XYZ file of C-alpha atoms in Angstrom:
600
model
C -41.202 21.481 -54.314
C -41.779 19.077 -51.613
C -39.351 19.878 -48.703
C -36.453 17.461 -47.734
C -37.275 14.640 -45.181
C -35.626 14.855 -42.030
C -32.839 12.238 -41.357
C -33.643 9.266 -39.587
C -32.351 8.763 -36.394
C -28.800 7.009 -35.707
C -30.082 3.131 -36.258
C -28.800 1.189 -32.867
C -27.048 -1.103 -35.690
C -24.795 1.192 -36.263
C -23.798 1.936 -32.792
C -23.631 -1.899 -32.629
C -21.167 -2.554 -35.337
C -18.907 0.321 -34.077
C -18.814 -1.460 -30.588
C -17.836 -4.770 -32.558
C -15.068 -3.329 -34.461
C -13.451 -1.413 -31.205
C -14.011 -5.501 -29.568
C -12.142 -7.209 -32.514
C -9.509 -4.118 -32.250
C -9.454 -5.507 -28.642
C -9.104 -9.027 -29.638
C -6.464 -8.417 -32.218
C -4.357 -6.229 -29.796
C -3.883 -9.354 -27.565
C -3.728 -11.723 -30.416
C -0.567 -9.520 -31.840
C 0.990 -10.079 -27.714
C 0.555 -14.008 -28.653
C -2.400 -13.814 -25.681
C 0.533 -13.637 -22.757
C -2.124 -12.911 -20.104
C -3.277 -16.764 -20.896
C 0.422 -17.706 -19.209
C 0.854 -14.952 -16.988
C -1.669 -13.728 -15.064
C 0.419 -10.511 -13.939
C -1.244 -11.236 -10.232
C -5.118 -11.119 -11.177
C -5.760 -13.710 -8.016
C -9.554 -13.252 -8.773
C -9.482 -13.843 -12.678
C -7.567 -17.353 -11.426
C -10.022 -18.332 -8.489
C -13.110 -17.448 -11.202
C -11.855 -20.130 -12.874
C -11.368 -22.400 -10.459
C -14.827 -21.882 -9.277
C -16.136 -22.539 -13.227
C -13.989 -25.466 -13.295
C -15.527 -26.749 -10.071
C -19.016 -26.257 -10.413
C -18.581 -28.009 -13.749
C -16.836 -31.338 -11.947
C -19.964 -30.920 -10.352
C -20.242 -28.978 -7.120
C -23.644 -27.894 -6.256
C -25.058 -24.646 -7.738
C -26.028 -23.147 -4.536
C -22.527 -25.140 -2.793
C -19.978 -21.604 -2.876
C -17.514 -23.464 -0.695
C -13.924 -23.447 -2.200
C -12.718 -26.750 -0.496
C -9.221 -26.201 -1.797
C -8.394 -22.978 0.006
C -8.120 -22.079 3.884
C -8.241 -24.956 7.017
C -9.803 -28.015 6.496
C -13.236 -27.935 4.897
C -12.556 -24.388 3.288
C -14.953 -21.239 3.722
C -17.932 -19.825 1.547
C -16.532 -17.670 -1.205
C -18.617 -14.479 -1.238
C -19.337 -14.535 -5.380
C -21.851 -14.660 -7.663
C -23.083 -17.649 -9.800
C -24.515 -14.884 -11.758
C -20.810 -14.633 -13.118
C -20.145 -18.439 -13.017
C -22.863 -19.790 -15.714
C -21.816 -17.690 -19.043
C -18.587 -18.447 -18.243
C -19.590 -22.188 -17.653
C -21.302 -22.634 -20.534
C -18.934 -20.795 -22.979
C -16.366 -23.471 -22.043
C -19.459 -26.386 -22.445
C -19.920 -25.325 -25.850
C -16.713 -24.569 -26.595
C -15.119 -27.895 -25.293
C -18.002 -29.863 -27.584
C -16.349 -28.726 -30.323
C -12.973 -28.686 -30.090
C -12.765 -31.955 -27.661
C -9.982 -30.026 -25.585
C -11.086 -28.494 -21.818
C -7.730 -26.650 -21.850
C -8.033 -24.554 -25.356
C -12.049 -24.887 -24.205
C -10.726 -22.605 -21.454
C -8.419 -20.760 -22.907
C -11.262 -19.665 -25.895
C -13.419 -18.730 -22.867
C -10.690 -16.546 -21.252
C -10.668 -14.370 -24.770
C -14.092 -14.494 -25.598
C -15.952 -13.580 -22.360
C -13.563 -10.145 -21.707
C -14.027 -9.369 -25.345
C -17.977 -9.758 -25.556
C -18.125 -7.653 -22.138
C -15.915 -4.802 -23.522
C -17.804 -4.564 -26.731
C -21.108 -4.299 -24.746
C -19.896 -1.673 -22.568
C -18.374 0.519 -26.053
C -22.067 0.021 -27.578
C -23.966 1.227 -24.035
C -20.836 4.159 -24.169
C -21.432 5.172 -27.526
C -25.281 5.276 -27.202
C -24.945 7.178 -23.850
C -22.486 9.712 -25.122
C -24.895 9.942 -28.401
C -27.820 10.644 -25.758
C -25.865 12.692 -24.189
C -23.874 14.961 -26.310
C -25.561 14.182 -29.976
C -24.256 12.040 -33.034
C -20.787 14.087 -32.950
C -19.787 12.722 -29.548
C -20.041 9.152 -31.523
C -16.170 9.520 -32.928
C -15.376 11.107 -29.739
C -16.831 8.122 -27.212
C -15.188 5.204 -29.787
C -11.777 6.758 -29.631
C -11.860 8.215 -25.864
C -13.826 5.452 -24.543
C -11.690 2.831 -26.615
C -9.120 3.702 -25.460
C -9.919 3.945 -21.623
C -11.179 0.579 -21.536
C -8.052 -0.863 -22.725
C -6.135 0.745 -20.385
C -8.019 0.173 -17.589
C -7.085 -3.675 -18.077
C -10.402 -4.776 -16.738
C -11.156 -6.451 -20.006
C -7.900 -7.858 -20.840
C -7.401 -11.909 -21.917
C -7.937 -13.606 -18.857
C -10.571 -11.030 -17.112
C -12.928 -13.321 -15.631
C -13.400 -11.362 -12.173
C -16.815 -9.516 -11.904
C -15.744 -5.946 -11.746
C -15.890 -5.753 -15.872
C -19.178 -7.654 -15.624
C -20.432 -4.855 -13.083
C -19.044 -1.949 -15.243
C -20.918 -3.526 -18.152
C -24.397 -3.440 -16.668
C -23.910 -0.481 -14.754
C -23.122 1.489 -17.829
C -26.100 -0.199 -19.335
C -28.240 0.790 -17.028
C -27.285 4.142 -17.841
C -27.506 4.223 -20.744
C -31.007 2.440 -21.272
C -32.025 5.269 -18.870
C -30.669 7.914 -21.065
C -32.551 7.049 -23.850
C -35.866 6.263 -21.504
C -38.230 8.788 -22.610
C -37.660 7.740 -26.353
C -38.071 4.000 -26.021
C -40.797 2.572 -23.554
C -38.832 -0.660 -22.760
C -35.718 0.819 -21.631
C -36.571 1.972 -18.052
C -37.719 -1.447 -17.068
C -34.423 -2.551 -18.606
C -32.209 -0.005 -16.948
C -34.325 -1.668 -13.579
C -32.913 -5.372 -14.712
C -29.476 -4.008 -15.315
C -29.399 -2.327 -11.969
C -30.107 -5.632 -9.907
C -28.167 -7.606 -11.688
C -25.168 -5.169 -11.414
C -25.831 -5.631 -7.444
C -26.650 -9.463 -7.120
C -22.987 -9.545 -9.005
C -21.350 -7.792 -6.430
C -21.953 -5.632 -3.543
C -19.082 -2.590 -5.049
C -21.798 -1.014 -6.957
C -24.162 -0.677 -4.545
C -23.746 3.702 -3.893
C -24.191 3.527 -8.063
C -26.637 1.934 -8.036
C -28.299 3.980 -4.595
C -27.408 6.932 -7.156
C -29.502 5.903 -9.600
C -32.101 5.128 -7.874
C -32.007 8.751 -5.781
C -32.023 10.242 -9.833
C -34.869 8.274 -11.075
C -37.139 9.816 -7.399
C -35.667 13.347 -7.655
C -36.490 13.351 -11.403
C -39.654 11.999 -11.081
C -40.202 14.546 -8.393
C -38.951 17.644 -10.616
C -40.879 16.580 -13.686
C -43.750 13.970 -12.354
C -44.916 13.694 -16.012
C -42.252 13.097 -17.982
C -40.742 10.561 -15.427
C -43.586 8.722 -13.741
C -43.352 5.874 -16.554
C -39.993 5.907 -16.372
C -39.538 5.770 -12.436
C -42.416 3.103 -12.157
C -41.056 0.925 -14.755
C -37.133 1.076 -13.212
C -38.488 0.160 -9.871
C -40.659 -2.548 -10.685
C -37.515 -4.282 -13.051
C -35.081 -3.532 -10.069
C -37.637 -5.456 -7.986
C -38.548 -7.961 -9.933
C -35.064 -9.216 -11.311
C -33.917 -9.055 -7.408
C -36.302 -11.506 -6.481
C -35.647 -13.969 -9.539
C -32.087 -13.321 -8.469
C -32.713 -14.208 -5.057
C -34.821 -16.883 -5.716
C -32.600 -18.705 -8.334
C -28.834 -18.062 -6.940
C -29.636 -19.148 -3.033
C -30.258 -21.988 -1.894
C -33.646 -21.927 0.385
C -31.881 -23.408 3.466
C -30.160 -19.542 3.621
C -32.975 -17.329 3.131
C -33.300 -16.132 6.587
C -29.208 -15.915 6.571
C -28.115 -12.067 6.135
C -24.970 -11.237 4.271
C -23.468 -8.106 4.336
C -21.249 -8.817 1.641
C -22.658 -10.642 -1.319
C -26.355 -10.941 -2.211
C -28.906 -12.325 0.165
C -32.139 -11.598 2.395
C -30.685 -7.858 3.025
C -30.483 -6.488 -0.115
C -33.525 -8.760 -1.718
C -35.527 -7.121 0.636
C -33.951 -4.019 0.508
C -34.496 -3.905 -3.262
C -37.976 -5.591 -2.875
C -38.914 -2.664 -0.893
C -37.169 0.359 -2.602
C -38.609 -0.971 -6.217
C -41.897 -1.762 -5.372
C -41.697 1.059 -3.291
C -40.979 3.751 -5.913
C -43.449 1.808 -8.637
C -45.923 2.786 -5.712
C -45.139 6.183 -4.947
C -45.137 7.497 -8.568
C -48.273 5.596 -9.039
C -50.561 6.863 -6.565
C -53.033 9.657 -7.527
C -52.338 11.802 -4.300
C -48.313 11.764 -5.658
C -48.673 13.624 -8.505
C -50.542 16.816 -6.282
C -47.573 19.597 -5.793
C -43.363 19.080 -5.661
C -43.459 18.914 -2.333
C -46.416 16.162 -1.815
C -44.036 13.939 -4.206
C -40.948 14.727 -2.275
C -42.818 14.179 1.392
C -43.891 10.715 -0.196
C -40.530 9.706 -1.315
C -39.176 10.776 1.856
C -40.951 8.359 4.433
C -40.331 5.667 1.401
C -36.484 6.577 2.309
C -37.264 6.422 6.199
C -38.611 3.104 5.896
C -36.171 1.719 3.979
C -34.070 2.914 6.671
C -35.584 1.578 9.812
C -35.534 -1.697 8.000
C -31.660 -2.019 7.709
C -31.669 -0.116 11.232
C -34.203 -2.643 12.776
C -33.246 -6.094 10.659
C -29.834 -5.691 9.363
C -27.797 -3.169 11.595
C -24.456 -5.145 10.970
C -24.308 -4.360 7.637
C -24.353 -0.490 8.689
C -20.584 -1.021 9.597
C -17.886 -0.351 7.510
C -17.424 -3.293 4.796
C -13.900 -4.571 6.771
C -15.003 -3.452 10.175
C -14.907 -7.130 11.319
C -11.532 -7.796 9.837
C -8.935 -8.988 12.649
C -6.309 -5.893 12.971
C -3.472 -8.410 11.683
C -5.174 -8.776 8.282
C -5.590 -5.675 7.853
C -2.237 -4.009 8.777
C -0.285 -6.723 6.779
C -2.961 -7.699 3.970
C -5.772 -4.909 3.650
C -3.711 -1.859 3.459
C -1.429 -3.267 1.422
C -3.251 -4.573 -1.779
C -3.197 -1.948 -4.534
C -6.917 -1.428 -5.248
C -7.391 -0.497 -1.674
C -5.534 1.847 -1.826
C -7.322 5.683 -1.013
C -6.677 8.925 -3.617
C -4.314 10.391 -0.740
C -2.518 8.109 0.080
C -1.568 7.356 -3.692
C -0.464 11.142 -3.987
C 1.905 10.344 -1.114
C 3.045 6.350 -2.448
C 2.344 6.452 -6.032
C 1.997 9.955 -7.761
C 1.750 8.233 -11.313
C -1.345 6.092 -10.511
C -2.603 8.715 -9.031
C -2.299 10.901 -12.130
C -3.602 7.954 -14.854
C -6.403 7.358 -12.486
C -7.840 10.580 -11.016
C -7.036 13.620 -13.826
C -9.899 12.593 -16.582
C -12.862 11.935 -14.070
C -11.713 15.459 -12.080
C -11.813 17.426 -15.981
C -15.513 15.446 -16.299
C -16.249 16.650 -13.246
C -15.581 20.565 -14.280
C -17.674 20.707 -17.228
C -20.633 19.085 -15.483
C -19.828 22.010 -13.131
C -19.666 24.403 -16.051
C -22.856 23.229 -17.508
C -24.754 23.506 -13.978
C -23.234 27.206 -13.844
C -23.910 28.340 -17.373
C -27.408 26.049 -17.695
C -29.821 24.960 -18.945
C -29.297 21.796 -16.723
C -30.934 18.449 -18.497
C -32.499 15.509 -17.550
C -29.274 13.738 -19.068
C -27.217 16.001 -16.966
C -28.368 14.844 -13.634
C -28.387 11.128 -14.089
C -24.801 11.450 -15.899
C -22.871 14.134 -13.449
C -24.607 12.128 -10.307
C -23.377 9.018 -11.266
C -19.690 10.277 -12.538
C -19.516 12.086 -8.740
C -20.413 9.363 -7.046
C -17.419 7.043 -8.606
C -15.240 9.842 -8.112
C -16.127 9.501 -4.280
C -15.878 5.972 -4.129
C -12.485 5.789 -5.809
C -10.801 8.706 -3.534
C -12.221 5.570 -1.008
C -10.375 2.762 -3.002
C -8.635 3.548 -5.933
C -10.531 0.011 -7.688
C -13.754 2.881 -7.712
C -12.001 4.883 -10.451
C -12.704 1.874 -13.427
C -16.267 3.458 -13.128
C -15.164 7.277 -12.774
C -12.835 6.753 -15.944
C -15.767 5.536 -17.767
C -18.536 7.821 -16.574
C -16.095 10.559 -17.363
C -15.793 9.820 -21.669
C -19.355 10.994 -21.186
C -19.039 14.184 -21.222
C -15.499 14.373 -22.406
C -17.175 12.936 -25.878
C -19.631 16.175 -25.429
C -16.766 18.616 -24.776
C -14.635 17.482 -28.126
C -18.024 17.394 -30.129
C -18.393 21.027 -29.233
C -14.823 21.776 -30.334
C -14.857 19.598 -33.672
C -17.846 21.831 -34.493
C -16.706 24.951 -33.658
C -13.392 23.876 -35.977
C -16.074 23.420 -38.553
C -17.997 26.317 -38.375
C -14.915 29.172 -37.779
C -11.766 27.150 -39.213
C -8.640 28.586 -38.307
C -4.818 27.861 -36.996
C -6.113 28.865 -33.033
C -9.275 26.752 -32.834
C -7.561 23.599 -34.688
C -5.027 23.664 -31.700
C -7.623 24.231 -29.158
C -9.422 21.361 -30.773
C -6.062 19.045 -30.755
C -5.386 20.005 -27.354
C -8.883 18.941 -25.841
C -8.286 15.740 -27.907
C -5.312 15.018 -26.352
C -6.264 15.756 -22.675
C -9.669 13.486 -22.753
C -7.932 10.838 -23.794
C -7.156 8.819 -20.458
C -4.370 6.709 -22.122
C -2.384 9.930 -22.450
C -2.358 10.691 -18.781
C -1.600 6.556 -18.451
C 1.096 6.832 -20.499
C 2.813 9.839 -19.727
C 2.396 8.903 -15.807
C 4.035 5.432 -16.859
C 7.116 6.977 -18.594
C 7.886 9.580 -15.618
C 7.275 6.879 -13.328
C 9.894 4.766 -15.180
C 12.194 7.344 -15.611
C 12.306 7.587 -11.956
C 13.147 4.244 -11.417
C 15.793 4.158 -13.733
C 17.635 6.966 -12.539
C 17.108 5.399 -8.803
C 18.255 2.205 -10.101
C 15.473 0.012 -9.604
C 15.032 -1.191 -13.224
C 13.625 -4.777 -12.818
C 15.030 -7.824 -14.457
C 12.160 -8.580 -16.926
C 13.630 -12.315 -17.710
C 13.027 -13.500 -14.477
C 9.277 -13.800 -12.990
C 10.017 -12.398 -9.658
C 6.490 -12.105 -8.333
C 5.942 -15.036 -9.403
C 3.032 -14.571 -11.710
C 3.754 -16.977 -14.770
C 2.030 -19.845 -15.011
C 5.417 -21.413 -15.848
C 6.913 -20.665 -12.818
C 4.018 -23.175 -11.300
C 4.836 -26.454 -13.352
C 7.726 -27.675 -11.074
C 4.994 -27.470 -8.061
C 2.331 -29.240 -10.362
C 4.705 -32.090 -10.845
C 4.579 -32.853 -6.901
C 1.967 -35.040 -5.359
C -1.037 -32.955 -4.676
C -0.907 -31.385 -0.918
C -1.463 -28.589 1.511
C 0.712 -26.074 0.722
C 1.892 -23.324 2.721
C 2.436 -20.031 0.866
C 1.693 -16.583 0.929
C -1.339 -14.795 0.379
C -1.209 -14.029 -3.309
C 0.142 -17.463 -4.121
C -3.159 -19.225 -2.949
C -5.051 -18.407 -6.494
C -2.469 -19.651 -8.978
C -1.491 -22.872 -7.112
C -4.975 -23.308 -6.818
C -5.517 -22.639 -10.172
C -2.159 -24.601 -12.094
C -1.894 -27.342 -10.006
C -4.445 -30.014 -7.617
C -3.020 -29.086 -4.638
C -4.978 -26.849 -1.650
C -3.472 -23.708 0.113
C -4.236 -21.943 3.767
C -3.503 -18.446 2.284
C -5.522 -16.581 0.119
C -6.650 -13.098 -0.594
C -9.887 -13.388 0.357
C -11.693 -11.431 3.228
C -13.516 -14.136 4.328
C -10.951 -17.047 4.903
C -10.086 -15.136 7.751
C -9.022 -18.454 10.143
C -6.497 -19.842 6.823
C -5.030 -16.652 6.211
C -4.348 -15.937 10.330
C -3.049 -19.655 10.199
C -0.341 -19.051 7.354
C 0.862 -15.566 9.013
C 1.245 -17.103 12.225
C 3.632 -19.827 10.858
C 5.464 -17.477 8.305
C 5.557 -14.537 11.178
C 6.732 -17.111 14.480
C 9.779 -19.138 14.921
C 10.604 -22.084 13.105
C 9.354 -24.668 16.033
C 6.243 -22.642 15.733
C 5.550 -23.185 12.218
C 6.653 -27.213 12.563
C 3.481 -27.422 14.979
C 1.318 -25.707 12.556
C 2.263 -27.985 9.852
C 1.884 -30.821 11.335
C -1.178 -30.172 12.860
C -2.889 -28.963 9.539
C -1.223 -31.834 7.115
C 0.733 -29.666 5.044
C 3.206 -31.064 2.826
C 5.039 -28.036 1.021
C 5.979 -25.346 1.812
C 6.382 -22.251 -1.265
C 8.676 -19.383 -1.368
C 8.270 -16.558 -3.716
C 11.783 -14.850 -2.483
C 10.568 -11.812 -5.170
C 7.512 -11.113 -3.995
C 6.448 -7.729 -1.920
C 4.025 -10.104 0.158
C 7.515 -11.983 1.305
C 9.397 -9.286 1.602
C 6.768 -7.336 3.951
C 6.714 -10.668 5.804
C 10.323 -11.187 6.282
C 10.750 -7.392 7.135
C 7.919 -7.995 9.649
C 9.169 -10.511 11.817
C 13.195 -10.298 10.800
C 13.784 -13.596 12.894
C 11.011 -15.630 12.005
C 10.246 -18.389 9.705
C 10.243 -17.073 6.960
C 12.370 -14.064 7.139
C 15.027 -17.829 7.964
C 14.160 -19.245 4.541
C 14.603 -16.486 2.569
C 17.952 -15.843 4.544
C 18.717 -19.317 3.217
C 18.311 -20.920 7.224
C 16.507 -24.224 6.313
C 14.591 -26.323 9.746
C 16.145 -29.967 9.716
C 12.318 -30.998 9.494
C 12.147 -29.573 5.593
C 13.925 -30.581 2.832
C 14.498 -28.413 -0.601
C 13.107 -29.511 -4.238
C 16.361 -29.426 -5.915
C 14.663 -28.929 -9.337
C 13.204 -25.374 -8.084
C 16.744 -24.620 -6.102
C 17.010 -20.522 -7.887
C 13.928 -20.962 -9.597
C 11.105 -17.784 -8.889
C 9.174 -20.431 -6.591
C 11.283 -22.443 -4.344
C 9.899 -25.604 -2.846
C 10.507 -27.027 0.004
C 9.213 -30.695 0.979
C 8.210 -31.619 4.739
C 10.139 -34.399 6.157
C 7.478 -37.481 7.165
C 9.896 -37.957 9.943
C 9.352 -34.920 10.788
């Protein structure tokens, strides 16, 4: 009797078609909501200003031109983003315009399609990671777990066209790829291409990306065998896609210009070097002599990496706001919600802190546990380095955590896996409940959830239960039609106005939220913060012609509380200067407008 074959291993198909169905799930969620995010933003200024970018670059701004004209003093300032982002998104609506003959539902097909394609590629690299990780069983595990986390996170809701989902994509990717490495030849140079693209997109993932890199040399150095393929191909596709990126998203008249916060000369040549560096390294003869040889080698590659940023770059040592004038940053920075640090949630917001923080911590003890009890794998390192890094970043800024969340279904997938099998193998009343239990807490929606309904509860019994009919913050893309109507102007408004006017109407704005319009955003709190002769001088002086007021916002009411007898604080008191006049139409309406007098 011949014996049985041995199963086949997991086809990638199938792991494919599982991330589809979870992406149509998504897609029919939204569908069921009527697609509200397509009408109400809910304050995702970047998602708005993507578009606005897209829609730019299509009228035909340059490729290489990153100004946005329409925001700050005259001329605008040089957004800080990535055409990397720009182009799918671009030619989704190309495509999708040719064949329905519409730019708006061309736009509005992009703004469902383009979050839903990113979250299903993120579920497939997931589910293969978690099956690399913790075996076919964590499959279920990963879909449901991981599912669900994305969805909650919101990063790949309708409407998601900021970069952070396309950097949780590749980053996952890349770790994923890397994962499966010493099966499949390709994958490492992959996981390379992944990992530059990830930081051309932004400069956020930069320590996960450091992290891998710092894994792929301390493997290599641990097992020089196993890994020197590995770490040779990941450096020369992190290289190699850097300078294509480089080469094909700058313009050559700012080569030799250094930015510390988006992708030019400093990290191209920091990647050039660390890349081709590491390719080297684990290719030399003389590096594959004793651990310590390989370490010593690695080492000086590190020091020279070093004294290049030391020697070339040493502004971009700093902290990333370190330039930031103190005003922006005591009435803007510390303010917006994804800046926010781990402690000072626990003191300000208990219930983020809680939906945020509780799943990556429980990841965080079983990679502990499985260091303690051993053995300690190759897919150990790379995944508990990775998921300890995000947790660091996001005690940093809370924004970090969308990668800890995700890291963490890793091995949460692993832990239920174990307990599903133990249920198998000794069925009984205890080990069912044990099983439901560790169900229940790896499922970050849960902790979401629960933190949501205390945190409402709270509210209610305080008695600050919001009026949902009215669109206070002024997020609705309805609430903007009255200022569309108006000739197209400068308009002066707050900070987290400046994406939706710019994006649902033609006129320009001072404000924005955007670290680099530094000068427009100064401009607009020195007229809302001074006295009402102040701001007359500034409007004149910059050609404004309207002047918004969101009376619900927490950007107003900061403002207002700020300077009690300025501007603004006035307006929202209902004190009008002779030298404006009030849009009648918007008299009680969320955005209030208010018309400067020629005369004036």
């Amino acid at each position: 009797m011949m014996p049985p074959k041995a199963a086949p291993h997991p086809s990638w198909r199938g792991d494919l078609a599982l991330a589809l169905i979870a992406a149509l799930a998504l897609v029919a969620v939204s569908a069921l909501s009527g697609f509200r995010e397509l009408t109400d933003a809910g304050g995702d200024n970047d998602s708005l200003l993507r578009l606005v970018e897209v829609r730019d670059m299509l009228a035909g701004q340059g490729w290489f031109d990153l100004h946005q004209y329409r925001m700050g003093l005259e001329g605008g300032f040089v957004m800080h983003w990535s055409r990397l982002v720009d182009a799918p998104l671009a030619a989704i609506i190309l495509s999708a315009s040719a064949l329905t003959g519409s730019m708006a539902l061309a736009e509005a097909i992009a703004q469902v399609l383009w979050p839903a394609l990113l979250f299903g590629l993120t579920m497939f690299f997931l589910i293969r990671a978690a099956r690399s990780f913790g075996g076919d069983s964590a499959v279920l595990p990963a879909v449901i777990v991981g599912g669900a986390a994305l969805y909650y996170l919101g990063v790949f809701s309708t409407g998601a066209l900021d970069h952070h989902n396309v950097q949780l994509t590749l980053t996952m990717a890349s770790l994923s790829l890397l994962l499966e490495a010493p099966a499949r030849r390709w994958a490492a140079l992959a996981s390379g291409l992944c990992a530059a693209l990830t930081l051309a997109v932004g400069m956020e993932t930069a320590p996960h990306v450091a992290t891998i890199g710092v894994c792929m040399s301390l493997l290599f150095v641990v097992d020089p065998g196993g890994e020197r393929r590995i770490a040779r191909d990941f450096g020369l596709g992190f290289a190699g896609v850097s300078a294509l990126v480089f080469v094909t998203t700058i313009s050559p008249s700012a080569w030799g210009q250094p930015q510390c916060d988006a992708f030019s000369t400093v990290q191209f040549v920091v990647a050039a070097l660390a890349g081709c560096g590491l390719a080297v390294v684990v290719s030399l003869n003389a590096s594959g002599g004793t651990a310590s040889r390989r370490l010593m080698s690695l080492g000086l590659l590190a020091i020279v990496l070093g004294g290049v940023l030391v020697a070339l770059f040493p502004q971009c040592l700093a902290a990333p706001y370190a330039n930031l004038d103190p005003r922006l940053k005591e009435l803007w920075l510390d303010h917006i919600d994804e800046a926010q640090s781990l402690f000072t949630l626990m003191t300000n917001d208990p219930a983020l802190a809680v939906a945020r923080y509780v799943t990556p911590l429980m990841a965080i003890v079983l990679m502990a546990l499985r260091l303690w009890r051993g053995p300690w794998r190759r897919q150990d390192s790379l995944v508990g380095a990775l998921l300890v890094m995000a947790f660091l970043v996001s005690a940093w800024q809370v924004r970090g955590s969308t990668f800890a969340i995700t890291f963490a279904v890793i091995p949460l997938s692993a832990w239920i896996a174990t307990w599903r099998e133990r249920a198998r193998i000794s069925p009984s009343r205890g080990v069912s409940l044990r099983m439901a239990a560790v169900w229940l807490v790896s499922v970050n929606a849960v902790w979401t959830n629960a933190a949501t309904a205390t945190s409402a509860a709270f509210e209610a019994n305080n008695g600050a239960v919001k009026d949902a009919s009215m669109d206070s913050s002024c997020h609705a893309k309805a609430s903007f039609v009255a200022l569309a109507r108006q000739p197209d102007t400068t308009v002066l408004a707050i900070a987290n106005l400046g994406s939706p006017i710019l994006a649902y109407s033609g006129h320009r704005v001072l404000a924005g939220l955007y670290h680099r319009n530094i000068a427009g955003n100064l401009l607009s709190l020195d007229a809302f913060l001074g006295s009402a002769d102040q701001a007359r001088t500034m409007v004149a002086d910059h050609h404004v012609g309207l002047v918004a007021l969101c009376r619900g916002s927490a950007e107003t009411k900061l403002l207002a509380a700020e300077a009690s007898q300025g501007f603004l604080a006035a307006l929202v008191a209902g004190s009008v200067p002779d030298w404006l006049e009030p849009v009648a139409e918007t008299r009680g309406e969320p955005i209030e407008l208010y018309r400067v007098r020629q005369s004036g």
